Short mmCIF file of C-alpha atoms in Angstrom, two decimals:
data_model
loop_
_atom_site.label_atom_id
_atom_site.label_comp_id
_atom_site.label_asym_id
_atom_site.label_seq_id
_atom_site.Cartn_x
_atom_site.Cartn_y
_atom_site.Cartn_z
CA MET A 1 66.21 110.25 -38.92
CA ARG A 2 67.05 106.99 -40.66
CA TRP A 3 70.27 108.38 -42.12
CA GLY A 4 71.49 109.44 -38.69
CA PHE A 5 70.81 105.97 -37.29
CA ALA A 6 72.58 104.33 -40.24
CA ILE A 7 75.63 106.57 -39.87
CA CYS A 8 75.77 105.84 -36.13
CA LEU A 9 75.68 102.06 -36.81
CA LEU A 10 78.35 102.45 -39.49
CA LEU A 11 80.65 104.31 -37.10
CA LEU A 12 80.08 101.85 -34.25
CA GLY A 13 80.65 98.92 -36.59
CA ASN A 14 84.21 100.12 -37.25
CA LEU A 15 85.16 100.03 -33.57
CA ALA A 16 87.17 96.92 -32.77
CA TRP A 17 86.64 95.40 -29.36
CA ALA A 18 89.41 93.06 -28.34
CA ASP A 19 90.07 90.77 -25.43
CA THR A 20 93.15 90.76 -23.24
CA ILE A 21 94.57 87.86 -21.25
CA VAL A 22 95.04 88.83 -17.60
CA ALA A 23 96.75 86.94 -14.75
CA THR A 24 94.39 85.78 -11.98
CA ARG A 25 97.23 85.09 -9.53
CA SER A 26 100.98 85.58 -9.26
CA ILE A 27 102.89 83.65 -11.88
CA ARG A 28 106.56 83.03 -11.14
CA PRO A 29 109.28 83.00 -13.81
CA GLN A 30 109.76 79.52 -15.36
CA GLN A 31 106.26 78.46 -14.24
CA ILE A 32 104.05 76.71 -16.79
CA ILE A 33 100.81 78.68 -17.17
CA THR A 34 97.54 76.80 -16.59
CA ALA A 35 93.91 77.75 -17.23
CA GLU A 36 93.54 78.69 -13.55
CA ASP A 37 96.36 81.24 -13.83
CA VAL A 38 94.73 83.46 -16.48
CA ARG A 39 91.37 84.80 -17.64
CA VAL A 40 89.97 86.78 -20.56
CA ASP A 41 89.29 90.45 -19.86
CA PRO A 42 87.09 92.42 -22.31
CA SER A 43 89.58 95.23 -22.79
CA ASP A 44 92.18 96.17 -25.36
CA VAL A 45 95.76 96.45 -24.10
CA GLN A 46 98.30 97.08 -26.85
CA GLY A 47 101.03 94.41 -26.94
CA ALA A 48 99.12 91.91 -24.80
CA HIS A 49 97.99 88.39 -25.66
CA ALA A 50 94.36 88.19 -26.79
CA TYR A 51 93.69 84.42 -26.86
CA LEU A 52 93.95 81.85 -24.06
CA GLY A 53 95.51 79.33 -26.46
CA GLU A 54 98.52 81.63 -26.90
CA VAL A 55 99.29 81.54 -23.17
CA ILE A 56 98.11 78.26 -21.60
CA GLY A 57 100.90 75.68 -21.60
CA GLN A 58 103.58 78.31 -22.13
CA GLU A 59 106.32 79.20 -19.66
CA ALA A 60 106.49 82.58 -17.92
CA ARG A 61 109.75 84.35 -18.72
CA VAL A 62 109.20 86.99 -15.99
CA ALA A 63 106.99 87.42 -12.93
CA ILE A 64 103.40 88.29 -13.88
CA TYR A 65 101.22 89.80 -11.17
CA PRO A 66 97.46 89.34 -10.60
CA GLY A 67 95.26 91.71 -12.57
CA ARG A 68 98.03 92.58 -15.03
CA ALA A 69 97.85 91.86 -18.76
CA VAL A 70 100.08 89.08 -20.09
CA MET A 71 102.30 90.88 -22.58
CA LEU A 72 103.73 89.27 -25.73
CA GLY A 73 107.34 88.91 -24.54
CA GLN A 74 106.45 87.60 -21.10
CA VAL A 75 105.73 83.99 -22.11
CA GLY A 76 107.38 81.47 -24.39
CA ARG A 77 107.81 77.80 -25.07
CA PRO A 78 108.72 75.72 -22.03
CA ALA A 79 112.46 75.25 -21.64
CA LEU A 80 113.82 71.93 -22.80
CA VAL A 81 117.47 72.78 -22.12
CA GLU A 82 118.69 74.36 -18.88
CA ARG A 83 121.73 76.60 -18.49
CA ASN A 84 124.96 74.58 -17.91
CA GLN A 85 123.25 71.37 -19.06
CA MET A 86 125.35 68.97 -21.10
CA VAL A 87 123.91 68.70 -24.62
CA GLU A 88 124.72 66.94 -27.86
CA LEU A 89 125.93 69.36 -30.53
CA VAL A 90 125.18 68.41 -34.13
CA PHE A 91 126.64 70.09 -37.20
CA ALA A 92 125.20 68.81 -40.48
CA LYS A 93 125.89 70.13 -43.96
CA GLY A 94 125.38 68.12 -47.09
CA GLY A 95 126.52 64.57 -46.33
CA LEU A 96 128.76 65.66 -43.44
CA ARG A 97 127.52 65.17 -39.87
CA ILE A 98 129.66 66.04 -36.85
CA VAL A 99 128.51 65.25 -33.32
CA ALA A 100 130.21 66.67 -30.23
CA GLU A 101 129.52 67.18 -26.55
CA GLY A 102 128.68 70.68 -25.41
CA ARG A 103 127.42 72.79 -22.56
CA ALA A 104 124.40 75.08 -22.87
CA LEU A 105 125.21 78.67 -21.91
CA ALA A 106 121.51 79.62 -21.71
CA ARG A 107 118.17 77.93 -21.20
CA GLY A 108 115.65 77.62 -23.98
CA GLY A 109 112.80 75.76 -25.61
CA VAL A 110 112.34 73.99 -28.92
CA GLY A 111 113.25 76.23 -31.86
CA GLU A 112 115.09 78.83 -29.80
CA ARG A 113 118.68 79.85 -30.57
CA ILE A 114 121.09 79.67 -27.65
CA ARG A 115 124.82 79.92 -27.09
CA VAL A 116 126.62 76.64 -26.49
CA MET A 117 130.24 75.76 -25.79
CA ASN A 118 132.01 72.81 -27.41
CA ILE A 119 133.60 70.98 -24.46
CA ASP A 120 136.67 69.77 -26.40
CA SER A 121 137.64 73.01 -28.16
CA ARG A 122 136.03 75.52 -25.75
CA THR A 123 134.60 77.28 -28.80
CA VAL A 124 131.35 79.17 -28.25
CA LEU A 125 128.75 78.64 -30.97
CA PHE A 126 125.10 79.41 -31.58
CA GLY A 127 122.62 76.62 -32.07
CA THR A 128 118.94 75.87 -32.35
CA ILE A 129 117.32 73.49 -29.88
CA SER A 130 115.59 70.54 -31.57
CA GLU A 131 112.63 68.49 -30.27
CA ASN A 132 114.87 65.79 -28.78
CA GLY A 133 117.13 68.24 -26.91
CA THR A 134 120.09 68.19 -29.27
CA VAL A 135 121.44 71.53 -30.42
CA LEU A 136 121.88 72.04 -34.16
CA VAL A 137 124.90 74.32 -34.50
CA SER A 138 126.06 76.51 -37.33
CA ARG A 139 129.23 78.51 -37.80
#
């Protein structure tokens, strides 16, 4: 009898219970998610966020409906640069630093790569958004 109980505990111990973050109300795209917008649900949904800290303060990339799990690609850093916004483009390599005026061709947050257009040459480049809103470009 003891062996059966021990085996049952061993098997149950290997089961992993996970939490899932679920929307409590409709969340619009580009809305910053607050603690009132989400809750922890004791279920396991593959590809969904499991911790409140991963979601609160982030920006919704798509509409998220009440009762639905918040999936990994649905939230991201809040946008610092808006589409068509004028931005400072910075190219730095070694001791060389070139600064130009550009236009963002997409919106994005700190650390994200976006397409930008150099206003003078009309060349489209890729760049990474820095903390102060400048775009660090590379060729």
